[in-house]
PDB file of C-alpha atoms and ligand atoms in Angstrom:
ATOM      1  CA  UNK A   1      -3.869  36.066  -8.236  1.00 83.00           C
ATOM      2  CA  UNK A   2      -1.944  32.759  -8.281  1.00 90.00           C
ATOM      3  CA  UNK A   3       0.806  32.399 -10.867  1.00 95.00           C
ATOM      4  CA  UNK A   4       0.165  30.733 -14.237  1.00 96.00           C
ATOM      5  CA  UNK A   5       1.901  27.346 -14.402  1.00 97.00           C
ATOM      6  CA  UNK A   6       0.507  26.194 -17.765  1.00 98.00           C
ATOM      7  CA  UNK A   7      -0.148  28.396 -20.812  1.00 97.00           C
ATOM      8  CA  UNK A   8      -1.258  27.128 -24.205  1.00 96.00           C
ATOM      9  CA  UNK A   9      -1.629  29.623 -27.046  1.00 93.00           C
ATOM     10  CA  UNK A  10      -3.197  28.738 -30.384  1.00 91.00           C
ATOM     11  CA  UNK A  11      -1.600  25.297 -30.460  1.00 94.00           C
ATOM     12  CA  UNK A  12      -1.832  23.236 -33.622  1.00 94.00           C
ATOM     13  CA  UNK A  13      -0.770  19.603 -33.791  1.00 95.00           C
ATOM     14  CA  UNK A  14      -0.526  17.547 -36.953  1.00 95.00           C
ATOM     15  CA  UNK A  15      -0.131  13.784 -36.432  1.00 95.00           C
ATOM     16  CA  UNK A  16       2.026  11.797 -38.915  1.00 95.00           C
ATOM     17  CA  UNK A  17      -1.119  10.604 -40.743  1.00 95.00           C
ATOM     18  CA  UNK A  18      -2.023  14.325 -41.263  1.00 93.00           C
ATOM     19  CA  UNK A  19      -4.814  14.378 -38.637  1.00 92.00           C
ATOM     20  CA  UNK A  20      -4.833  17.957 -37.485  1.00 92.00           C
ATOM     21  CA  UNK A  21      -5.878  19.094 -33.971  1.00 92.00           C
ATOM     22  CA  UNK A  22      -6.191  22.806 -33.068  1.00 90.00           C
ATOM     23  CA  UNK A  23      -6.554  24.573 -29.750  1.00 88.00           C
ATOM     24  CA  UNK A  24      -7.280  28.105 -30.811  1.00 87.00           C
ATOM     25  CA  UNK A  25     -10.062  30.333 -29.635  1.00 84.00           C
ATOM     26  CA  UNK A  26      -9.541  31.081 -25.972  1.00 89.00           C
ATOM     27  CA  UNK A  27      -6.182  30.892 -24.187  1.00 90.00           C
ATOM     28  CA  UNK A  28      -5.782  27.780 -22.036  1.00 96.00           C
ATOM     29  CA  UNK A  29      -4.110  28.416 -18.706  1.00 96.00           C
ATOM     30  CA  UNK A  30      -3.763  26.758 -15.336  1.00 98.00           C
ATOM     31  CA  UNK A  31      -2.812  28.643 -12.194  1.00 98.00           C
ATOM     32  CA  UNK A  32      -1.055  27.296  -9.088  1.00 97.00           C
ATOM     33  CA  UNK A  33      -3.437  25.134  -7.058  1.00 97.00           C
ATOM     34  CA  UNK A  34      -6.267  25.415  -9.602  1.00 98.00           C
ATOM     35  CA  UNK A  35      -8.533  22.469 -10.473  1.00 98.00           C
ATOM     36  CA  UNK A  36      -9.150  22.505 -14.219  1.00 98.00           C
ATOM     37  CA  UNK A  37     -11.445  20.164 -16.143  1.00 98.00           C
ATOM     38  CA  UNK A  38     -11.102  19.750 -19.903  1.00 97.00           C
ATOM     39  CA  UNK A  39     -14.301  18.489 -21.473  1.00 96.00           C
ATOM     40  CA  UNK A  40     -15.251  17.638 -25.039  1.00 94.00           C
ATOM     41  CA  UNK A  41     -16.705  14.819 -27.120  1.00 92.00           C
ATOM     42  CA  UNK A  42     -14.623  11.880 -28.379  1.00 91.00           C
ATOM     43  CA  UNK A  43     -11.800  13.016 -30.642  1.00 91.00           C
ATOM     44  CA  UNK A  44     -12.042  16.684 -29.583  1.00 92.00           C
ATOM     45  CA  UNK A  45      -8.357  16.719 -28.603  1.00 93.00           C
ATOM     46  CA  UNK A  46      -8.369  16.314 -24.804  1.00 94.00           C
ATOM     47  CA  UNK A  47      -5.630  13.660 -24.712  1.00 93.00           C
ATOM     48  CA  UNK A  48      -3.588  15.513 -27.340  1.00 95.00           C
ATOM     49  CA  UNK A  49      -3.636  18.596 -25.107  1.00 95.00           C
ATOM     50  CA  UNK A  50      -2.404  16.590 -22.094  1.00 95.00           C
ATOM     51  CA  UNK A  51       0.381  15.012 -24.191  1.00 95.00           C
ATOM     52  CA  UNK A  52       1.584  18.511 -25.141  1.00 96.00           C
ATOM     53  CA  UNK A  53       1.579  19.669 -21.516  1.00 96.00           C
ATOM     54  CA  UNK A  54       3.630  16.556 -20.635  1.00 95.00           C
ATOM     55  CA  UNK A  55       6.096  17.352 -23.404  1.00 95.00           C
ATOM     56  CA  UNK A  56       5.521  14.050 -25.225  1.00 94.00           C
ATOM     57  CA  UNK A  57       4.329  15.853 -28.371  1.00 96.00           C
ATOM     58  CA  UNK A  58       5.937  18.835 -30.110  1.00 96.00           C
ATOM     59  CA  UNK A  59       3.641  21.645 -31.330  1.00 96.00           C
ATOM     60  CA  UNK A  60       3.394  22.059 -35.096  1.00 95.00           C
ATOM     61  CA  UNK A  61       2.353  25.668 -34.486  1.00 95.00           C
ATOM     62  CA  UNK A  62       1.660  27.775 -31.413  1.00 94.00           C
ATOM     63  CA  UNK A  63       3.163  27.694 -27.970  1.00 94.00           C
ATOM     64  CA  UNK A  64       2.976  25.582 -24.809  1.00 96.00           C
ATOM     65  CA  UNK A  65       4.640  26.790 -21.612  1.00 97.00           C
ATOM     66  CA  UNK A  66       4.722  24.759 -18.408  1.00 97.00           C
ATOM     67  CA  UNK A  67       6.410  26.384 -15.400  1.00 97.00           C
ATOM     68  CA  UNK A  68       7.696  28.931 -17.904  1.00 96.00           C
ATOM     69  CA  UNK A  69       9.452  26.285 -20.045  1.00 96.00           C
ATOM     70  CA  UNK A  70       8.681  24.500 -23.320  1.00 96.00           C
ATOM     71  CA  UNK A  71       7.916  20.986 -22.059  1.00 96.00           C
ATOM     72  CA  UNK A  72       9.107  19.175 -25.211  1.00 95.00           C
ATOM     73  CA  UNK A  73      12.473  20.965 -24.996  1.00 95.00           C
ATOM     74  CA  UNK A  74      12.976  20.796 -21.201  1.00 94.00           C
ATOM     75  CA  UNK A  75      11.310  17.420 -20.803  1.00 91.00           C
ATOM     76  CA  UNK A  76      13.125  16.141 -17.692  1.00 90.00           C
ATOM     77  CA  UNK A  77      13.056  19.474 -15.881  1.00 92.00           C
ATOM     78  CA  UNK A  78       9.322  19.987 -16.456  1.00 93.00           C
ATOM     79  CA  UNK A  79       8.422  16.368 -15.672  1.00 91.00           C
ATOM     80  CA  UNK A  80      10.022  16.691 -12.219  1.00 89.00           C
ATOM     81  CA  UNK A  81       7.054  18.890 -11.261  1.00 93.00           C
ATOM     82  CA  UNK A  82       4.320  16.890 -13.000  1.00 95.00           C
ATOM     83  CA  UNK A  83       2.454  13.756 -11.923  1.00 94.00           C
ATOM     84  CA  UNK A  84       0.468  11.846 -14.518  1.00 94.00           C
ATOM     85  CA  UNK A  85      -2.331   9.335 -14.188  1.00 92.00           C
ATOM     86  CA  UNK A  86      -3.348   7.598 -17.403  1.00 86.00           C
ATOM     87  CA  UNK A  87      -6.788   6.255 -18.169  1.00 83.00           C
ATOM     88  CA  UNK A  88      -5.518   2.682 -18.076  1.00 83.00           C
ATOM     89  CA  UNK A  89      -3.867   2.466 -14.642  1.00 79.00           C
ATOM     90  CA  UNK A  90      -2.600  -1.039 -15.372  1.00 79.00           C
ATOM     91  CA  UNK A  91      -0.178   0.192 -18.042  1.00 84.00           C
ATOM     92  CA  UNK A  92       1.294   2.605 -15.525  1.00 85.00           C
ATOM     93  CA  UNK A  93       2.020   0.115 -12.724  1.00 88.00           C
ATOM     94  CA  UNK A  94       5.399  -1.497 -13.333  1.00 87.00           C
ATOM     95  CA  UNK A  95       6.728  -2.550  -9.923  1.00 90.00           C
ATOM     96  CA  UNK A  96       6.488  -6.166  -8.657  1.00 93.00           C
ATOM     97  CA  UNK A  97       4.794  -5.007  -5.426  1.00 95.00           C
ATOM     98  CA  UNK A  98       2.682  -1.964  -4.588  1.00 96.00           C
ATOM     99  CA  UNK A  99       5.383  -0.319  -2.474  1.00 95.00           C
ATOM    100  CA  UNK A 100       8.121  -0.935  -5.036  1.00 95.00           C
ATOM    101  CA  UNK A 101       5.941   0.514  -7.747  1.00 95.00           C
ATOM    102  CA  UNK A 102       5.158   3.649  -5.744  1.00 96.00           C
ATOM    103  CA  UNK A 103       8.862   4.049  -4.894  1.00 96.00           C
ATOM    104  CA  UNK A 104       9.909   3.778  -8.558  1.00 92.00           C
ATOM    105  CA  UNK A 105      10.155   7.483  -9.485  1.00 90.00           C
ATOM    106  CA  UNK A 106      11.829   8.361  -6.175  1.00 93.00           C
ATOM    107  CA  UNK A 107      14.553   5.744  -6.783  1.00 92.00           C
ATOM    108  CA  UNK A 108      15.068   7.095 -10.296  1.00 88.00           C
ATOM    109  CA  UNK A 109      15.447  10.600  -8.892  1.00 87.00           C
ATOM    110  CA  UNK A 110      18.111   9.372  -6.446  1.00 90.00           C
ATOM    111  CA  UNK A 111      16.302   9.956  -3.126  1.00 93.00           C
ATOM    112  CA  UNK A 112      18.027   8.272  -0.124  1.00 94.00           C
ATOM    113  CA  UNK A 113      16.527   4.893   0.944  1.00 94.00           C
ATOM    114  CA  UNK A 114      15.148   6.147   4.280  1.00 95.00           C
ATOM    115  CA  UNK A 115      13.520   9.157   2.676  1.00 95.00           C
ATOM    116  CA  UNK A 116      11.916   6.866   0.062  1.00 96.00           C
ATOM    117  CA  UNK A 117      10.491   4.572   2.766  1.00 96.00           C
ATOM    118  CA  UNK A 118       9.072   7.536   4.652  1.00 96.00           C
ATOM    119  CA  UNK A 119       7.508   9.125   1.560  1.00 96.00           C
ATOM    120  CA  UNK A 120       6.036   5.831   0.308  1.00 97.00           C
ATOM    121  CA  UNK A 121       4.565   4.995   3.722  1.00 96.00           C
ATOM    122  CA  UNK A 122       3.048   8.490   3.947  1.00 95.00           C
ATOM    123  CA  UNK A 123       1.397   8.394   0.515  1.00 95.00           C
ATOM    124  CA  UNK A 124       0.112   4.803   0.944  1.00 96.00           C
ATOM    125  CA  UNK A 125      -1.492   5.901   4.218  1.00 94.00           C
ATOM    126  CA  UNK A 126      -3.053   8.973   2.611  1.00 92.00           C
ATOM    127  CA  UNK A 127      -4.476   6.830  -0.206  1.00 93.00           C
ATOM    128  CA  UNK A 128      -5.720   4.239   2.359  1.00 91.00           C
ATOM    129  CA  UNK A 129      -3.771   1.421   0.684  1.00 94.00           C
ATOM    130  CA  UNK A 130      -1.050   0.802   3.288  1.00 95.00           C
ATOM    131  CA  UNK A 131      -2.329  -2.767   3.937  1.00 95.00           C
ATOM    132  CA  UNK A 132      -1.725  -3.505   0.224  1.00 95.00           C
ATOM    133  CA  UNK A 133       1.953  -2.535   0.297  1.00 95.00           C
ATOM    134  CA  UNK A 134       3.344  -6.076  -0.234  1.00 96.00           C
ATOM    135  CA  UNK A 135       0.704  -7.120  -2.774  1.00 95.00           C
ATOM    136  CA  UNK A 136       1.344  -7.886  -6.438  1.00 95.00           C
ATOM    137  CA  UNK A 137      -0.433  -5.011  -8.294  1.00 93.00           C
ATOM    138  CA  UNK A 138      -1.668  -7.322 -11.080  1.00 91.00           C
ATOM    139  CA  UNK A 139      -4.138  -9.039  -8.704  1.00 92.00           C
ATOM    140  CA  UNK A 140      -5.682  -5.861  -7.262  1.00 93.00           C
ATOM    141  CA  UNK A 141      -9.184  -4.645  -8.110  1.00 90.00           C
ATOM    142  CA  UNK A 142      -9.646  -1.848 -10.667  1.00 88.00           C
ATOM    143  CA  UNK A 143     -10.299   0.749  -7.941  1.00 88.00           C
ATOM    144  CA  UNK A 144      -7.216  -0.354  -5.967  1.00 91.00           C
ATOM    145  CA  UNK A 145      -5.053  -0.202  -9.097  1.00 92.00           C
ATOM    146  CA  UNK A 146      -6.122   3.402  -9.721  1.00 91.00           C
ATOM    147  CA  UNK A 147      -5.202   4.303  -6.154  1.00 92.00           C
ATOM    148  CA  UNK A 148      -1.772   2.669  -6.594  1.00 94.00           C
ATOM    149  CA  UNK A 149      -1.283   4.595  -9.863  1.00 94.00           C
ATOM    150  CA  UNK A 150      -2.343   7.820  -8.123  1.00 93.00           C
ATOM    151  CA  UNK A 151      -0.004   7.156  -5.168  1.00 95.00           C
ATOM    152  CA  UNK A 152       2.875   6.643  -7.646  1.00 95.00           C
ATOM    153  CA  UNK A 153       2.083   9.882  -9.453  1.00 94.00           C
ATOM    154  CA  UNK A 154       1.841  12.093  -6.358  1.00 94.00           C
ATOM    155  CA  UNK A 155       4.504  10.504  -4.107  1.00 95.00           C
ATOM    156  CA  UNK A 156       7.115  13.070  -5.192  1.00 93.00           C
ATOM    157  CA  UNK A 157       4.618  15.878  -4.453  1.00 93.00           C
ATOM    158  CA  UNK A 158       4.270  17.335  -7.967  1.00 95.00           C
ATOM    159  CA  UNK A 159       2.894  20.857  -8.327  1.00 96.00           C
ATOM    160  CA  UNK A 160       0.723  19.716 -11.213  1.00 98.00           C
ATOM    161  CA  UNK A 161      -1.205  16.482 -11.665  1.00 97.00           C
ATOM    162  CA  UNK A 162      -2.541  15.497 -15.108  1.00 97.00           C
ATOM    163  CA  UNK A 163      -5.325  12.924 -15.239  1.00 96.00           C
ATOM    164  CA  UNK A 164      -6.786  11.445 -18.425  1.00 94.00           C
ATOM    165  CA  UNK A 165     -10.398  10.310 -17.799  1.00 92.00           C
ATOM    166  CA  UNK A 166      -9.570   9.332 -14.205  1.00 91.00           C
ATOM    167  CA  UNK A 167     -13.090   8.207 -13.285  1.00 89.00           C
ATOM    168  CA  UNK A 168     -14.141   6.297 -16.394  1.00 86.00           C
ATOM    169  CA  UNK A 169     -15.536   2.842 -15.657  1.00 82.00           C
ATOM    170  CA  UNK A 170     -15.395   3.298 -11.867  1.00 85.00           C
ATOM    171  CA  UNK A 171     -18.254   2.386  -9.571  1.00 87.00           C
ATOM    172  CA  UNK A 172     -19.720   5.261  -7.474  1.00 89.00           C
ATOM    173  CA  UNK A 173     -17.896   4.304  -4.249  1.00 89.00           C
ATOM    174  CA  UNK A 174     -14.453   4.143  -5.881  1.00 87.00           C
ATOM    175  CA  UNK A 175     -15.147   7.302  -7.888  1.00 90.00           C
ATOM    176  CA  UNK A 176     -16.063   9.238  -4.745  1.00 93.00           C
ATOM    177  CA  UNK A 177     -12.955   7.930  -2.936  1.00 91.00           C
ATOM    178  CA  UNK A 178     -10.721   8.975  -5.835  1.00 91.00           C
ATOM    179  CA  UNK A 179     -12.319  12.432  -6.042  1.00 94.00           C
ATOM    180  CA  UNK A 180     -11.895  12.892  -2.276  1.00 94.00           C
ATOM    181  CA  UNK A 181      -8.200  11.985  -2.611  1.00 93.00           C
ATOM    182  CA  UNK A 182      -7.652  14.429  -5.468  1.00 96.00           C
ATOM    183  CA  UNK A 183      -9.331  17.193  -3.483  1.00 97.00           C
ATOM    184  CA  UNK A 184      -7.223  16.285  -0.444  1.00 94.00           C
ATOM    185  CA  UNK A 185      -3.980  16.619  -2.422  1.00 94.00           C
ATOM    186  CA  UNK A 186      -5.257  19.846  -3.953  1.00 97.00           C
ATOM    187  CA  UNK A 187      -6.164  21.374  -0.592  1.00 96.00           C
ATOM    188  CA  UNK A 188      -3.344  20.040   1.596  1.00 93.00           C
ATOM    189  CA  UNK A 189      -0.440  20.089  -0.850  1.00 92.00           C
ATOM    190  CA  UNK A 190      -1.669  22.763  -3.276  1.00 94.00           C
ATOM    191  CA  UNK A 191      -1.450  20.324  -6.215  1.00 96.00           C
ATOM    192  CA  UNK A 192      -3.014  21.838  -9.345  1.00 98.00           C
ATOM    193  CA  UNK A 193      -5.201  19.365 -11.253  1.00 98.00           C
ATOM    194  CA  UNK A 194      -5.901  19.122 -14.978  1.00 98.00           C
ATOM    195  CA  UNK A 195      -8.325  16.324 -15.751  1.00 97.00           C
ATOM    196  CA  UNK A 196     -10.254  15.274 -18.812  1.00 96.00           C
ATOM    197  CA  UNK A 197     -13.764  13.910 -18.547  1.00 91.00           C
ATOM    198  CA  UNK A 198     -17.032  13.662 -20.379  1.00 83.00           C
ATOM    199  CA  UNK A 199     -19.062  13.076 -17.226  1.00 86.00           C
ATOM    200  CA  UNK A 200     -20.268  16.594 -16.473  1.00 92.00           C
ATOM    201  CA  UNK A 201     -22.181  15.586 -13.335  1.00 90.00           C
ATOM    202  CA  UNK A 202     -18.934  15.319 -11.361  1.00 92.00           C
ATOM    203  CA  UNK A 203     -17.697  18.834 -12.232  1.00 95.00           C
ATOM    204  CA  UNK A 204     -19.149  20.679  -9.190  1.00 94.00           C
ATOM    205  CA  UNK A 205     -17.099  18.421  -6.887  1.00 94.00           C
ATOM    206  CA  UNK A 206     -13.804  18.476  -8.752  1.00 96.00           C
ATOM    207  CA  UNK A 207     -13.360  21.613 -10.904  1.00 97.00           C
ATOM    208  CA  UNK A 208     -12.842  25.347 -10.376  1.00 97.00           C
ATOM    209  CA  UNK A 209     -12.503  26.113 -14.086  1.00 98.00           C
ATOM    210  CA  UNK A 210     -13.798  24.227 -17.110  1.00 98.00           C
ATOM    211  CA  UNK A 211     -12.576  24.362 -20.736  1.00 97.00           C
ATOM    212  CA  UNK A 212     -14.775  22.994 -23.504  1.00 96.00           C
ATOM    213  CA  UNK A 213     -13.078  21.721 -26.681  1.00 94.00           C
ATOM    214  CA  UNK A 214     -15.135  21.410 -29.843  1.00 91.00           C
ATOM    215  CA  UNK A 215     -14.478  21.616 -33.574  1.00 84.00           C
ATOM    216  CA  UNK A 216     -10.765  22.260 -33.043  1.00 81.00           C
ATOM    217  CA  UNK A 217     -11.367  25.235 -30.769  1.00 87.00           C
ATOM    218  CA  UNK A 218     -11.568  26.067 -27.108  1.00 92.00           C
ATOM    219  CA  UNK A 219     -15.140  27.355 -27.256  1.00 93.00           C
ATOM    220  CA  UNK A 220     -15.816  27.923 -23.550  1.00 95.00           C
ATOM    221  CA  UNK A 221     -13.832  28.797 -20.449  1.00 96.00           C
ATOM    222  CA  UNK A 222     -15.625  29.451 -17.180  1.00 97.00           C
ATOM    223  CA  UNK A 223     -16.774  28.214 -13.809  1.00 96.00           C
ATOM    224  CA  UNK A 224     -19.031  25.207 -13.324  1.00 95.00           C
ATOM    225  CA  UNK A 225     -22.176  27.343 -12.645  1.00 91.00           C
ATOM    226  CA  UNK A 226     -21.421  29.295 -15.853  1.00 93.00           C
ATOM    227  CA  UNK A 227     -21.039  26.041 -17.819  1.00 94.00           C
ATOM    228  CA  UNK A 228     -24.294  24.625 -16.448  1.00 91.00           C
ATOM    229  CA  UNK A 229     -26.116  27.572 -18.089  1.00 88.00           C
ATOM    230  CA  UNK A 230     -24.791  26.463 -21.520  1.00 91.00           C
ATOM    231  CA  UNK A 231     -26.979  23.459 -22.262  1.00 89.00           C
ATOM    232  CA  UNK A 232     -27.192  24.135 -26.015  1.00 89.00           C
ATOM    233  CA  UNK A 233     -23.440  24.547 -26.362  1.00 92.00           C
ATOM    234  CA  UNK A 234     -22.900  21.215 -24.587  1.00 93.00           C
ATOM    235  CA  UNK A 235     -25.409  19.353 -26.737  1.00 92.00           C
ATOM    236  CA  UNK A 236     -23.881  20.848 -29.896  1.00 92.00           C
ATOM    237  CA  UNK A 237     -20.479  19.583 -28.661  1.00 93.00           C
ATOM    238  CA  UNK A 238     -21.753  15.978 -28.352  1.00 91.00           C
ATOM    239  CA  UNK A 239     -21.866  16.140 -24.556  1.00 93.00           C
ATOM    240  CA  UNK A 240     -24.768  15.180 -22.336  1.00 90.00           C
ATOM    241  CA  UNK A 241     -25.752  18.229 -20.285  1.00 89.00           C
ATOM    242  CA  UNK A 242     -25.621  17.591 -16.524  1.00 90.00           C
ATOM    243  CA  UNK A 243     -28.802  16.206 -14.960  1.00 89.00           C
ATOM    244  CA  UNK A 244     -29.180  19.248 -12.687  1.00 88.00           C
ATOM    245  CA  UNK A 245     -28.875  21.686 -15.606  1.00 87.00           C
ATOM    246  CA  UNK A 246     -31.597  19.782 -17.495  1.00 88.00           C
ATOM    247  CA  UNK A 247     -33.841  19.752 -14.408  1.00 89.00           C
ATOM    248  CA  UNK A 248     -33.387  23.509 -14.016  1.00 87.00           C
ATOM    249  CA  UNK A 249     -34.239  24.182 -17.677  1.00 87.00           C
ATOM    250  CA  UNK A 250     -37.323  21.952 -17.552  1.00 89.00           C
ATOM    251  CA  UNK A 251     -38.553  23.785 -14.432  1.00 89.00           C
ATOM    252  CA  UNK A 252     -37.980  27.112 -16.227  1.00 87.00           C
ATOM    253  CA  UNK A 253     -40.080  25.888 -19.165  1.00 89.00           C
ATOM    254  CA  UNK A 254     -42.890  25.347 -16.639  1.00 91.00           C
ATOM    255  CA  UNK A 255     -42.497  28.890 -15.333  1.00 88.00           C
ATOM    256  CA  UNK A 256     -40.458  27.976 -12.226  1.00 87.00           C
ATOM    257  CA  UNK A 257     -37.299  30.102 -11.986  1.00 85.00           C
ATOM    258  CA  UNK A 258     -34.598  28.679  -9.721  1.00 84.00           C
ATOM    259  CA  UNK A 259     -30.864  29.304  -9.520  1.00 83.00           C
ATOM    260  CA  UNK A 260     -28.971  26.509 -11.347  1.00 83.00           C
ATOM    261  CA  UNK A 261     -28.145  24.067  -8.539  1.00 86.00           C
ATOM    262  CA  UNK A 262     -24.752  22.349  -8.241  1.00 88.00           C
ATOM    263  CA  UNK A 263     -25.915  19.463  -6.055  1.00 89.00           C
ATOM    264  CA  UNK A 264     -29.130  17.556  -5.458  1.00 91.00           C
ATOM    265  CA  UNK A 265     -29.181  19.148  -1.972  1.00 92.00           C
ATOM    266  CA  UNK A 266     -29.128  22.639  -3.504  1.00 90.00           C
ATOM    267  CA  UNK A 267     -31.826  21.643  -6.004  1.00 89.00           C
ATOM    268  CA  UNK A 268     -34.061  20.361  -3.207  1.00 91.00           C
ATOM    269  CA  UNK A 269     -33.512  23.574  -1.216  1.00 91.00           C
ATOM    270  CA  UNK A 270     -34.294  25.836  -4.228  1.00 89.00           C
ATOM    271  CA  UNK A 271     -37.483  23.891  -5.029  1.00 89.00           C
ATOM    272  CA  UNK A 272     -38.477  23.897  -1.344  1.00 90.00           C
ATOM    273  CA  UNK A 273     -38.007  27.686  -1.172  1.00 89.00           C
ATOM    274  CA  UNK A 274     -40.054  28.120  -4.340  1.00 87.00           C
ATOM    275  CA  UNK A 275     -42.903  25.980  -2.929  1.00 87.00           C
ATOM    276  CA  UNK A 276     -42.788  27.876   0.408  1.00 87.00           C
ATOM    277  CA  UNK A 277     -43.171  31.192  -1.431  1.00 84.00           C
ATOM    278  CA  UNK A 278     -46.167  29.792  -3.333  1.00 81.00           C
ATOM    279  CA  UNK A 279     -47.958  28.573  -0.176  1.00 83.00           C
ATOM    280  CA  UNK A 280     -47.234  31.891   1.606  1.00 78.00           C
ATOM    281  CA  UNK A 281     -48.408  33.854  -1.442  1.00 68.00           C
TER     282      UNK A 281
HETATM  283  P1  LIG B   1      -9.955  12.956 -27.152  1.00 55.03           P
HETATM  284  O1  LIG B   1      -8.975  12.669 -26.057  1.00 55.03           O
HETATM  285  O2  LIG B   1     -10.750  14.199 -26.929  1.00 55.03           O
HETATM  286  O3  LIG B   1     -10.847  11.787 -27.466  1.00 55.03           O
HETATM  287  P2  LIG B   1      -7.632  12.846 -28.908  1.00 55.03           P
HETATM  288  O4  LIG B   1      -6.696  13.897 -28.470  1.00 55.03           O
HETATM  289  O5  LIG B   1      -7.352  11.428 -28.499  1.00 55.03           O
HETATM  290  O6  LIG B   1      -9.128  13.256 -28.490  1.00 55.03           O
HETATM  291  O7  LIG B   1      -7.730  12.870 -30.484  1.00 55.03           O
HETATM  292  C1  LIG B   1      -7.919  14.066 -31.239  1.00 55.03           C
HETATM  293  C2  LIG B   1      -7.853  13.712 -32.714  1.00 55.03           C
HETATM  294  O8  LIG B   1      -6.549  13.286 -33.034  1.00 55.03           O
HETATM  295  C3  LIG B   1      -8.790  12.576 -33.118  1.00 55.03           C
HETATM  296  O9  LIG B   1      -9.260  12.855 -34.412  1.00 55.03           O
HETATM  297  C4  LIG B   1      -7.875  11.352 -33.110  1.00 55.03           C
HETATM  298  O10 LIG B   1      -8.341  10.383 -34.039  1.00 55.03           O
HETATM  299  C5  LIG B   1      -6.554  11.966 -33.570  1.00 55.03           C
HETATM  300  N1  LIG B   1      -5.382  11.240 -33.046  1.00 55.03           N
HETATM  301  C6  LIG B   1      -5.058  11.026 -31.748  1.00 55.03           C
HETATM  302  N2  LIG B   1      -3.883  10.354 -31.650  1.00 55.03           N
HETATM  303  C7  LIG B   1      -3.474  10.152 -32.920  1.00 55.03           C
HETATM  304  C8  LIG B   1      -2.315   9.524 -33.486  1.00 55.03           C
HETATM  305  N3  LIG B   1      -1.365   8.978 -32.730  1.00 55.03           N
HETATM  306  N4  LIG B   1      -2.216   9.490 -34.839  1.00 55.03           N
HETATM  307  C9  LIG B   1      -3.167  10.040 -35.616  1.00 55.03           C
HETATM  308  N5  LIG B   1      -4.261  10.657 -35.153  1.00 55.03           N
HETATM  309  C10 LIG B   1      -4.419  10.708 -33.813  1.00 55.03           C
END
C-alpha cells in the first residue's frame, strides 16, 4: 500500500474568538497519489483542515503530520512539497504577466533561469494556456485565471496539491477542463489531491476516497460508491445527495433494484438491463 503523506489525529482548533473546530472520529489520512475529497456543509471545518495541513494554523490539541513532519513547525520544508489552489484564484495571482506569475515560486526557490523557462513552458502547455503567457492576468476570464493559478501551484511538481472548492462558480466546460487537468497531474506525475467541495455529483470523476465532516467530527470515510449509499447521512449533514443516488433510491422504492450508478451512462445501462430482464421474463 502507498505510504501515508498526511495524517490528522483528533485535531482540535480554537480560533481567537473561541470558535472551536474538531476533527475527531475517524483518522484522516492521505496516501501517495491518492485523490481525497473532503465534503461537509458550510462551516463544517473543511478550510480549517486545509489550513492545518498547510501549516498556517497550529493545532490546539491533536496532531497533524505531513510527510512525517509537523507542518506548522517545519513550514518551509513541508511547503516545498505542497501546491495550493485557493477558492479565489485572483488573490493568488501576483505576477504582472501569466508567465512571470507561474515562474514566481521557482524564482523564490532559486532555480536557474533556463530551468525556469523550460518548466514554465511545459506547465503552460499542459494547462493549454501557452498562448496566454504574455497576458496580464487581471484581464483573463475566470476559467483562465483558475488555470493560471493551477499552473503556478503545480509548476514545481508538488507531491501534494490542496484545493479549496476548486470548481465553485465554474461553468460546465471549464469545470470539466479543470477536472481533466487535475486527473492528468494525478496520473502522470503521481500528485496526490485533497480537495474540498459540496458538489457531490463530481465525486465519481475526481475522488478515490471521501471524508465527510459534520458536527465537529469526521463521520464517514469511504469510496464514492460507499458514500452514494449514505443518502440519509448526507441530508443530515446539510448536503444535497447526488442526483444518481436519489434516482437509485427512488427506483428502489418502486421495487426496482439496481446497483448505485456512478455515471448517467452506468444508470442507463443498469435500467436497460433491468428492462431487458423484464421483457425476457
Ligand atoms: P468550511 O470550510 O467547511 O465552510 P471553515 O473551516 O471555514 O468551514 O469554518 C469552520 C468554523 O470555524 C466555522 O464555524 C467558521 O465560522 C469558523 N471560523 C473559520 N475561520 C475563522 C476565524 N478566522 N476566526 C473565527 N472563526 C473562524
